[in-house]
Coordinates of N, CA and C and ligand atoms in Angstrom, one line a residue:
M1207 N 0.7 -23.2 -6.4 CA 0.3 -23.4 -5.1 C -0.5 -22.2 -4.4
K1208 N -1.5 -22.4 -3.7 CA -2.3 -21.3 -3.0 C -1.4 -20.5 -2.1
R1209 N -1.6 -19.2 -2.3 CA -0.8 -18.3 -1.4 C -1.8 -17.9 -0.3
S1210 N -1.1 -17.7 1.0 CA -2.2 -17.6 2.1 C -2.3 -16.1 2.6
S1211 N -1.4 -15.2 2.0 CA -1.5 -13.8 2.4 C -2.1 -12.8 1.3
I1212 N -2.3 -11.6 1.8 CA -2.9 -10.6 0.8 C -1.9 -9.3 1.0
A1213 N -1.6 -8.8 -0.2 CA -0.7 -7.5 0.0 C -1.7 -6.4 -0.7
L1214 N -1.9 -5.3 0.1 CA -2.7 -4.2 -0.5 C -1.8 -3.2 -1.0
I1215 N -1.9 -2.9 -2.2 CA -1.1 -1.9 -2.8 C -2.1 -0.7 -3.3
G1216 N -1.4 0.5 -3.7 CA -2.2 1.5 -4.2 C -1.7 2.7 -3.7
F1217 N -2.1 3.9 -4.3 CA -1.6 5.3 -3.9 C -2.0 5.6 -2.5
M1218 N -1.3 6.5 -1.9 CA -1.8 6.9 -0.5 C -3.1 7.3 -0.4
A1219 N -3.7 7.0 0.6 CA -5.1 7.6 1.0 C -6.2 6.7 0.1
T1220 N -5.9 5.6 -0.4 CA -7.0 4.8 -1.1 C -7.6 3.7 -0.1
G1221 N -7.2 3.9 1.1 CA -7.9 3.0 2.0 C -7.2 1.7 2.6
K1222 N -5.9 1.6 2.2 CA -5.1 0.3 2.5 C -5.2 0.0 3.9
T1223 N -5.1 0.8 4.9 CA -5.0 0.6 6.2 C -6.5 0.1 6.8
T1224 N -7.5 0.9 6.4 CA -8.7 0.7 6.7 C -9.2 -0.7 6.3
V1225 N -9.1 -0.9 5.0 CA -9.5 -2.2 4.3 C -8.7 -3.3 4.9
G1226 N -7.3 -3.1 5.1 CA -6.5 -4.2 5.7 C -7.0 -4.6 7.0
K1227 N -7.2 -3.7 8.0 CA -7.7 -4.1 9.2 C -9.1 -4.7 9.2
A1228 N -10.0 -4.3 8.3 CA -11.3 -4.9 8.2 C -11.1 -6.4 7.6
L1229 N -10.2 -6.6 6.7 CA -10.1 -7.9 6.1 C -9.6 -8.9 7.1
V1230 N -8.7 -8.4 8.0 CA -8.2 -9.4 9.2 C -9.3 -9.8 10.1
K1231 N -10.1 -8.8 10.3 CA -11.3 -9.1 11.3 C -12.1 -10.2 10.6
N1232 N -12.3 -10.0 9.3 CA -13.2 -10.9 8.6 C -12.6 -12.2 8.3
L1233 N -11.3 -12.3 8.2 CA -10.7 -13.7 7.8 C -10.4 -14.5 9.1
G1234 N -10.3 -13.8 10.3 CA -10.3 -14.6 11.5 C -9.1 -14.4 12.2
D1235 N -8.9 -15.0 13.5 CA -7.8 -14.9 14.4 C -6.4 -15.1 14.0
E1236 N -6.4 -16.1 13.1 CA -5.0 -16.5 12.6 C -4.3 -15.6 11.7
Y1237 N -5.2 -14.6 11.2 CA -4.5 -13.6 10.3 C -4.0 -12.4 11.1
Q1238 N -3.0 -11.8 10.6 CA -2.4 -10.7 11.2 C -2.2 -9.5 10.1
F1239 N -2.5 -8.3 10.7 CA -2.3 -7.1 9.9 C -1.0 -6.4 10.1
I1240 N -0.3 -6.2 8.9 CA 1.1 -5.6 8.9 C 1.0 -4.3 8.1
E1241 N 1.8 -3.4 8.5 CA 2.0 -2.2 7.6 C 3.5 -1.9 7.4
T1242 N 3.9 -1.9 6.1 CA 5.3 -1.8 5.7 C 5.9 -0.5 6.3
D1243 N 5.1 0.7 6.2 CA 5.5 2.0 6.7 C 5.8 1.9 8.2
E1244 N 5.0 1.1 8.9 CA 5.1 1.0 10.4 C 6.4 0.2 10.7
L1245 N 6.7 -0.8 9.9 CA 8.0 -1.6 10.2 C 9.2 -0.7 9.7
V1246 N 9.1 0.0 8.7 CA 10.2 0.8 8.4 C 10.4 1.9 9.4
I1247 N 9.4 2.4 10.0 CA 9.6 3.5 11.2 C 10.3 2.8 12.3
R1248 N 9.9 1.6 12.6 CA 10.5 0.8 13.7 C 11.9 0.7 13.5
Q1249 N 12.3 0.2 12.4 CA 13.6 -0.3 11.9 C 14.5 0.9 12.0
A1250 N 14.0 2.0 11.3 CA 14.8 3.3 11.2 C 14.9 4.0 12.6
G1251 N 13.9 3.8 13.3 CA 13.9 4.6 14.7 C 13.5 6.0 14.4
K1252 N 12.9 6.3 13.3 CA 12.4 7.7 13.2 C 11.2 7.7 12.2
S1253 N 10.7 8.8 12.1 CA 9.4 8.9 11.3 C 9.8 9.0 9.8
I1254 N 8.7 8.7 8.9 CA 9.1 8.9 7.5 C 9.4 10.1 7.0
P1255 N 8.8 11.3 7.4 CA 9.5 12.6 7.1 C 10.8 12.7 7.5
E1256 N 11.2 12.2 8.6 CA 12.6 12.4 9.2 C 13.5 11.6 8.2
I1257 N 13.1 10.3 7.9 CA 14.0 9.6 7.0 C 14.2 10.3 5.8
F1258 N 13.1 10.8 5.2 CA 13.3 11.5 3.8 C 14.3 12.7 4.0
A1259 N 14.0 13.5 5.1 CA 14.8 14.6 5.2 C 16.2 14.4 5.6
E1260 N 16.5 13.4 6.4 CA 17.7 13.2 6.9 C 18.6 12.2 6.1
N1261 N 17.9 11.2 5.5 CA 18.7 10.1 4.7 C 18.4 10.2 3.3
G1262 N 17.3 10.8 2.9 CA 16.9 10.9 1.5 C 15.8 9.7 1.0
E1263 N 15.3 9.9 -0.1 CA 14.2 8.9 -0.5 C 14.9 7.6 -0.8
D1264 N 16.1 7.5 -1.4 CA 16.7 6.2 -1.7 C 16.9 5.3 -0.4
A1265 N 17.3 6.0 0.7 CA 17.4 5.3 1.9 C 16.0 4.8 2.4
F1266 N 15.0 5.5 2.3 CA 13.7 5.0 2.6 C 13.3 3.9 1.8
R1267 N 13.6 4.0 0.5 CA 13.2 2.8 -0.4 C 14.1 1.5 -0.1
Q1268 N 15.3 1.7 0.3 CA 16.1 0.7 0.8 C 15.6 -0.1 1.9
F1269 N 15.2 0.7 3.1 CA 14.5 0.2 4.2 C 13.2 -0.6 3.8
E1270 N 12.4 0.0 3.0 CA 11.2 -0.4 2.4 C 11.4 -1.8 1.7
A1271 N 12.5 -1.9 1.0 CA 12.7 -3.1 0.1 C 13.1 -4.3 1.1
E1272 N 13.9 -3.9 2.2 CA 14.4 -4.9 3.2 C 13.2 -5.4 4.0
I1273 N 12.3 -4.6 4.4 CA 11.0 -4.9 5.1 C 10.1 -5.8 4.2
C1274 N 10.0 -5.4 3.1 CA 9.1 -6.2 2.1 C 9.6 -7.6 1.9
E1275 N 10.9 -7.7 1.8 CA 11.5 -9.1 1.7 C 11.3 -9.8 2.9
K1276 N 11.3 -9.4 4.1 CA 11.0 -10.0 5.3 C 9.6 -10.5 5.4
V1277 N 8.7 -9.5 5.2 CA 7.2 -9.8 5.5 C 6.7 -10.7 4.3
S1278 N 7.4 -10.7 3.2 CA 6.8 -11.7 2.1 C 7.0 -13.0 2.4
L1279 N 7.7 -13.4 3.5 CA 7.9 -14.8 3.9 C 6.9 -15.2 4.9
L1280 N 6.0 -14.4 5.3 CA 5.0 -14.6 6.4 C 3.8 -15.2 5.7
E1281 N 3.1 -16.1 6.4 CA 1.9 -16.7 6.0 C 0.7 -16.0 6.8
K1282 N -0.4 -16.1 6.1 CA -1.6 -15.5 6.7 C -1.5 -14.1 7.3
V1283 N -1.0 -13.2 6.5 CA -0.9 -11.7 6.9 C -1.5 -11.0 5.8
V1284 N -2.1 -9.9 6.3 CA -2.7 -8.8 5.2 C -1.6 -7.6 5.4
I1285 N -1.0 -7.4 4.3 CA 0.0 -6.3 4.3 C -0.3 -5.1 3.6
S1286 N -0.5 -4.0 4.4 CA -0.7 -2.7 3.7 C 0.6 -2.2 3.4
C1287 N 0.8 -2.0 2.0 CA 2.0 -1.6 1.5 C 2.2 -0.1 1.2
G1288 N 3.2 0.6 1.5 CA 3.5 1.9 1.2 C 3.2 2.3 -0.1
G1289 N 2.8 3.4 -0.5 CA 2.3 3.7 -1.9 C 3.4 3.5 -2.9
G1290 N 4.6 3.6 -2.6 CA 5.8 3.5 -3.5 C 6.3 2.2 -3.6
I1291 N 5.7 1.1 -3.1 CA 6.3 -0.3 -3.1 C 6.5 -0.8 -4.5
V1292 N 5.6 -0.2 -5.4 CA 5.6 -0.8 -6.9 C 6.9 -0.2 -7.6
L1293 N 7.5 0.7 -7.0 CA 8.7 1.5 -7.7 C 9.8 0.4 -7.9
N1294 N 10.0 -0.6 -7.0 CA 11.0 -1.6 -7.1 C 10.4 -2.9 -7.4
P1295 N 10.7 -3.4 -8.7 CA 10.2 -4.7 -9.2 C 10.5 -5.9 -8.2
D1296 N 11.7 -5.8 -7.4 CA 12.0 -6.8 -6.5 C 10.9 -7.0 -5.4
N1297 N 10.3 -5.8 -5.0 CA 9.3 -5.8 -3.9 C 8.2 -6.7 -4.5
I1298 N 7.7 -6.5 -5.7 CA 6.6 -7.2 -6.2 C 6.9 -8.7 -6.5
R1299 N 8.0 -9.0 -6.9 CA 8.5 -10.5 -7.0 C 8.4 -11.0 -5.6
N1300 N 8.9 -10.4 -4.6 CA 8.9 -10.9 -3.2 C 7.5 -11.1 -2.7
L1301 N 6.6 -10.1 -2.9 CA 5.3 -10.2 -2.4 C 4.5 -11.3 -3.0
R1302 N 4.9 -11.6 -4.3 CA 4.1 -12.7 -4.9 C 4.4 -14.1 -4.5
R1303 N 5.4 -14.3 -3.6 CA 5.7 -15.5 -3.1 C 4.6 -16.1 -2.3
N1304 N 4.1 -15.1 -1.4 CA 3.0 -15.7 -0.4 C 1.8 -14.9 -0.5
C1305 N 1.8 -13.9 -1.2 CA 0.6 -12.9 -1.2 C -0.1 -12.9 -2.6
Y1306 N -1.3 -12.6 -2.6 CA -2.1 -12.2 -3.7 C -2.1 -10.6 -3.6
I1307 N -1.8 -10.1 -4.7 CA -1.6 -8.5 -4.7 C -3.0 -7.9 -5.2
V1308 N -3.5 -7.1 -4.3 CA -4.8 -6.4 -4.5 C -4.5 -4.9 -4.6
L1309 N -5.1 -4.4 -5.6 CA -4.8 -3.0 -5.8 C -6.2 -2.1 -5.5
L1310 N -5.9 -1.1 -4.7 CA -7.0 -0.3 -4.4 C -6.9 1.0 -5.0
K1311 N -8.0 1.5 -5.6 CA -7.9 2.7 -6.4 C -8.9 3.7 -5.9
A1312 N -8.7 4.9 -6.1 CA -9.7 6.0 -5.8 C -9.4 7.2 -6.8
P1313 N -10.4 8.1 -7.0 CA -10.2 9.2 -7.9 C -9.2 10.2 -7.3
I1314 N -8.5 11.0 -8.1 CA -7.5 11.8 -7.6 C -8.0 12.9 -6.7
Q1315 N -9.3 13.4 -7.0 CA -9.8 14.4 -6.2 C -10.1 13.9 -4.7
E1316 N -10.6 12.6 -4.7 CA -10.9 12.0 -3.4 C -9.5 11.8 -2.6
I1317 N -8.5 11.4 -3.3 CA -7.3 11.2 -2.6 C -6.8 12.5 -2.0
Y1318 N -6.9 13.5 -2.8 CA -6.4 14.8 -2.4 C -7.3 15.2 -1.1
N1319 N -8.6 15.1 -1.2 CA -9.5 15.5 -0.1 C -9.1 14.7 1.2
R1320 N -8.8 13.4 1.0 CA -8.6 12.6 2.2 C -7.2 13.0 2.8
V1321 N -6.2 13.1 2.0 CA -4.9 13.5 2.5 C -4.9 14.9 3.2
V1322 N -5.6 15.8 2.6 CA -5.6 17.1 3.3 C -6.5 17.1 4.6
K1323 N -7.6 16.3 4.5 CA -8.5 16.3 5.6 C -7.8 15.7 6.8
N1324 N -7.0 14.6 6.6 CA -6.3 14.0 7.6 C -5.0 14.7 8.1
G1325 N -4.8 15.9 7.6 CA -3.6 16.7 7.8 C -2.4 16.0 7.6
K1326 N -2.5 15.2 6.6 CA -1.2 14.4 6.3 C -0.6 14.8 5.0
E1327 N -0.7 16.1 4.7 CA -0.1 16.5 3.5 C 1.4 16.6 3.8
S1328 N 1.8 16.3 5.1 CA 3.3 16.2 5.4 C 3.8 15.0 4.8
R1329 N 3.1 14.1 4.2 CA 3.8 13.0 3.4 C 4.8 13.5 2.5
P1330 N 6.0 13.2 2.7 CA 7.1 13.8 1.9 C 6.9 13.8 0.4
I1331 N 6.3 12.7 -0.2 CA 6.1 12.6 -1.6 C 5.2 13.6 -2.2
I1332 N 4.2 14.2 -1.5 CA 3.4 15.3 -1.9 C 3.5 16.5 -1.1
N1333 N 4.5 16.6 -0.3 CA 4.7 17.9 0.4 C 5.3 19.0 -0.4
K1334 N 4.5 19.3 -1.5 CA 5.0 20.3 -2.4 C 4.0 21.5 -2.5
K1335 N 4.4 22.5 -3.2 CA 3.6 23.8 -3.3 C 2.2 23.4 -3.8
D1336 N 2.1 22.6 -4.7 CA 0.8 22.4 -5.4 C 0.6 20.8 -5.2
P1337 N 0.0 20.3 -4.0 CA -0.2 18.9 -3.8 C -1.0 18.2 -4.9
L1338 N -2.1 18.9 -5.3 CA -2.9 18.2 -6.3 C -2.3 17.9 -7.4
R1339 N -1.4 18.9 -8.0 CA -0.7 18.6 -9.3 C 0.4 17.4 -9.0
E1340 N 1.1 17.5 -7.9 CA 2.1 16.5 -7.5 C 1.3 15.2 -7.5
I1341 N 0.2 15.0 -6.8 CA -0.5 13.8 -6.8 C -0.9 13.2 -8.2
K1342 N -1.2 14.2 -9.1 CA -1.6 13.8 -10.5 C -0.3 13.2 -11.2
E1343 N 0.7 13.9 -11.0 CA 1.9 13.6 -11.8 C 2.6 12.3 -11.2
V1344 N 2.6 12.2 -9.9 CA 3.1 10.8 -9.3 C 2.3 9.7 -9.7
L1345 N 0.9 9.9 -9.6 CA -0.1 8.8 -10.0 C 0.1 8.4 -11.4
E1346 N 0.1 9.4 -12.3 CA 0.4 9.2 -13.7 C 1.6 8.2 -14.0
Y1347 N 2.6 8.5 -13.4 CA 3.8 7.8 -13.5 C 3.7 6.3 -12.9
R1348 N 3.0 6.3 -11.8 CA 2.9 4.9 -11.1 C 1.7 4.1 -11.7
E1349 N 0.7 4.6 -12.4 CA -0.4 4.0 -12.7 C -0.1 2.6 -13.4
P1350 N 0.9 2.6 -14.5 CA 1.0 1.3 -15.1 C 1.7 0.3 -14.2
L1351 N 2.5 0.9 -13.2 CA 3.2 -0.2 -12.3 C 2.2 -0.7 -11.3
Y1352 N 1.3 0.1 -10.9 CA 0.1 -0.5 -10.1 C -0.6 -1.6 -10.9
E1353 N -1.0 -1.2 -12.1 CA -1.7 -2.1 -13.0 C -1.1 -3.4 -13.1
S1354 N 0.2 -3.4 -13.5 CA 0.9 -4.6 -13.8 C 1.3 -5.4 -12.5
A1355 N 1.3 -4.9 -11.4 CA 1.6 -5.7 -10.3 C 0.3 -6.3 -9.7
A1356 N -0.9 -5.6 -10.0 CA -2.1 -6.1 -9.4 C -2.7 -7.4 -10.0
E1357 N -3.2 -8.3 -9.1 CA -4.0 -9.5 -9.5 C -5.3 -9.3 -9.4
F1358 N -5.8 -8.3 -8.6 CA -7.1 -7.9 -8.5 C -7.3 -6.5 -8.2
T1359 N -8.2 -5.7 -8.8 CA -8.4 -4.3 -8.6 C -9.7 -4.0 -8.1
I1360 N -9.8 -3.1 -7.2 CA -11.0 -2.6 -6.7 C -11.1 -1.1 -6.5
N1361 N -12.1 -0.5 -7.1 CA -12.3 1.0 -6.8 C -13.1 1.2 -5.5
T1362 N -12.5 2.0 -4.6 CA -13.0 2.1 -3.3 C -14.1 3.3 -3.1
S1363 N -14.1 4.1 -4.3 CA -14.9 5.2 -4.4 C -16.5 4.8 -4.3
N1364 N -17.2 5.4 -3.5 CA -18.6 5.2 -3.3 C -19.0 3.7 -3.0
K1365 N -18.1 3.0 -2.3 CA -18.4 1.7 -2.0 C -18.3 1.5 -0.4
S1366 N -19.1 0.7 0.1 CA -19.1 0.5 1.5 C -17.9 -0.4 1.9
I1367 N -17.4 -0.1 3.0 CA -16.3 -1.1 3.5 C -16.6 -2.6 3.3
N1368 N -17.9 -2.9 3.7 CA -18.4 -4.2 3.6 C -18.4 -4.9 2.2
S1369 N -18.8 -4.0 1.3 CA -18.8 -4.5 0.0 C -17.3 -4.7 -0.6
I1370 N -16.5 -3.9 -0.2 CA -14.9 -4.0 -0.6 C -14.5 -5.3 -0.1
I1371 N -14.6 -5.5 1.3 CA -14.1 -6.6 1.8 C -14.7 -8.0 1.2
K1372 N -16.0 -7.8 1.0 CA -16.6 -9.1 0.3 C -16.0 -9.3 -1.0
A1373 N -15.7 -8.3 -1.7 CA -15.2 -8.6 -3.1 C -13.8 -9.2 -3.0
I1374 N -12.9 -8.6 -2.2 CA -11.5 -9.1 -1.9 C -11.5 -10.5 -1.3
I1375 N -12.4 -10.8 -0.4 CA -12.4 -12.2 0.3 C -12.9 -13.1 -0.8
Q1376 N -13.8 -12.8 -1.7 CA -14.3 -13.6 -2.7 C -13.2 -14.0 -3.7
F1377 N -12.4 -13.0 -4.0 CA -11.2 -13.2 -5.0 C -10.3 -14.1 -4.2
Y1378 N -9.9 -13.8 -3.0 CA -8.9 -14.5 -2.3 C -9.3 -16.0 -2.2
K1379 N -10.5 -16.3 -1.9 CA -11.0 -17.7 -1.6 C -11.1 -18.5 -2.9
T1380 N -11.3 -17.7 -4.0 CA -11.5 -18.5 -5.3 C -10.2 -18.5 -6.1
S1381 N -9.1 -17.9 -5.6 CA -7.9 -17.9 -6.3 C -7.1 -19.3 -6.2
Ligands
LIG186 C1 4.7 7.0 -0.1 C2 3.6 6.5 0.6 C3 3.5 6.4 2.1 C4 4.9 6.2 2.6 C5 5.9 7.2 2.2 C6 6.0 7.2 0.6 C7 4.7 7.0 -1.5 O1 2.7 5.4 2.5 O2 5.3 4.9 2.3 O3 5.5 8.5 2.5 O4 5.9 7.0 -2.2 O5 3.6 7.0 -2.1 P1 1.1 5.4 2.2 O6 0.7 4.9 1.0 O7 0.7 4.4 3.3 O8 0.7 6.8 2.6

């Protein structure tokens, strides 16, 4: 049966939020944009760095899994998923109920530049002494998980937002 929603997965700073919002604009009013991070923050009542610092990464992943289960029931949503969503296979199973899973990719150096430029190196996952090395290591570990979860993959590097949206909508409409 045709699924009505889209889940965007990928490493941090690959453009999930920007692409997700633009997708919703293109798909029309009945679609809604959702971010798992945003819902986790709301549910926990604190920021992501606070959750990591006070409750630990496991607690964050637990919140994330609960949110993922809830949003995977929704029709006609575009979900921007936190970069670590692929770490739990239940999340992917849940998302597949109503979503096509689209992977956004970008070169490591570009990810690093974007994260640093946005002053978001406070993301706990890479808030280490050598963020570039940390990004490389985490990405290397996750790469096969992203690849096996994805039903469509697009490299965002050197592409206009319009061409990215066009490709994803073409995939969505013909799936
Ligand atoms: C994480 C990515 C973040 C956020 C949390 C953990 C990760 O989301 O969920 O800091 O493990 O890659 P973004 O991918 O939206 O930055």
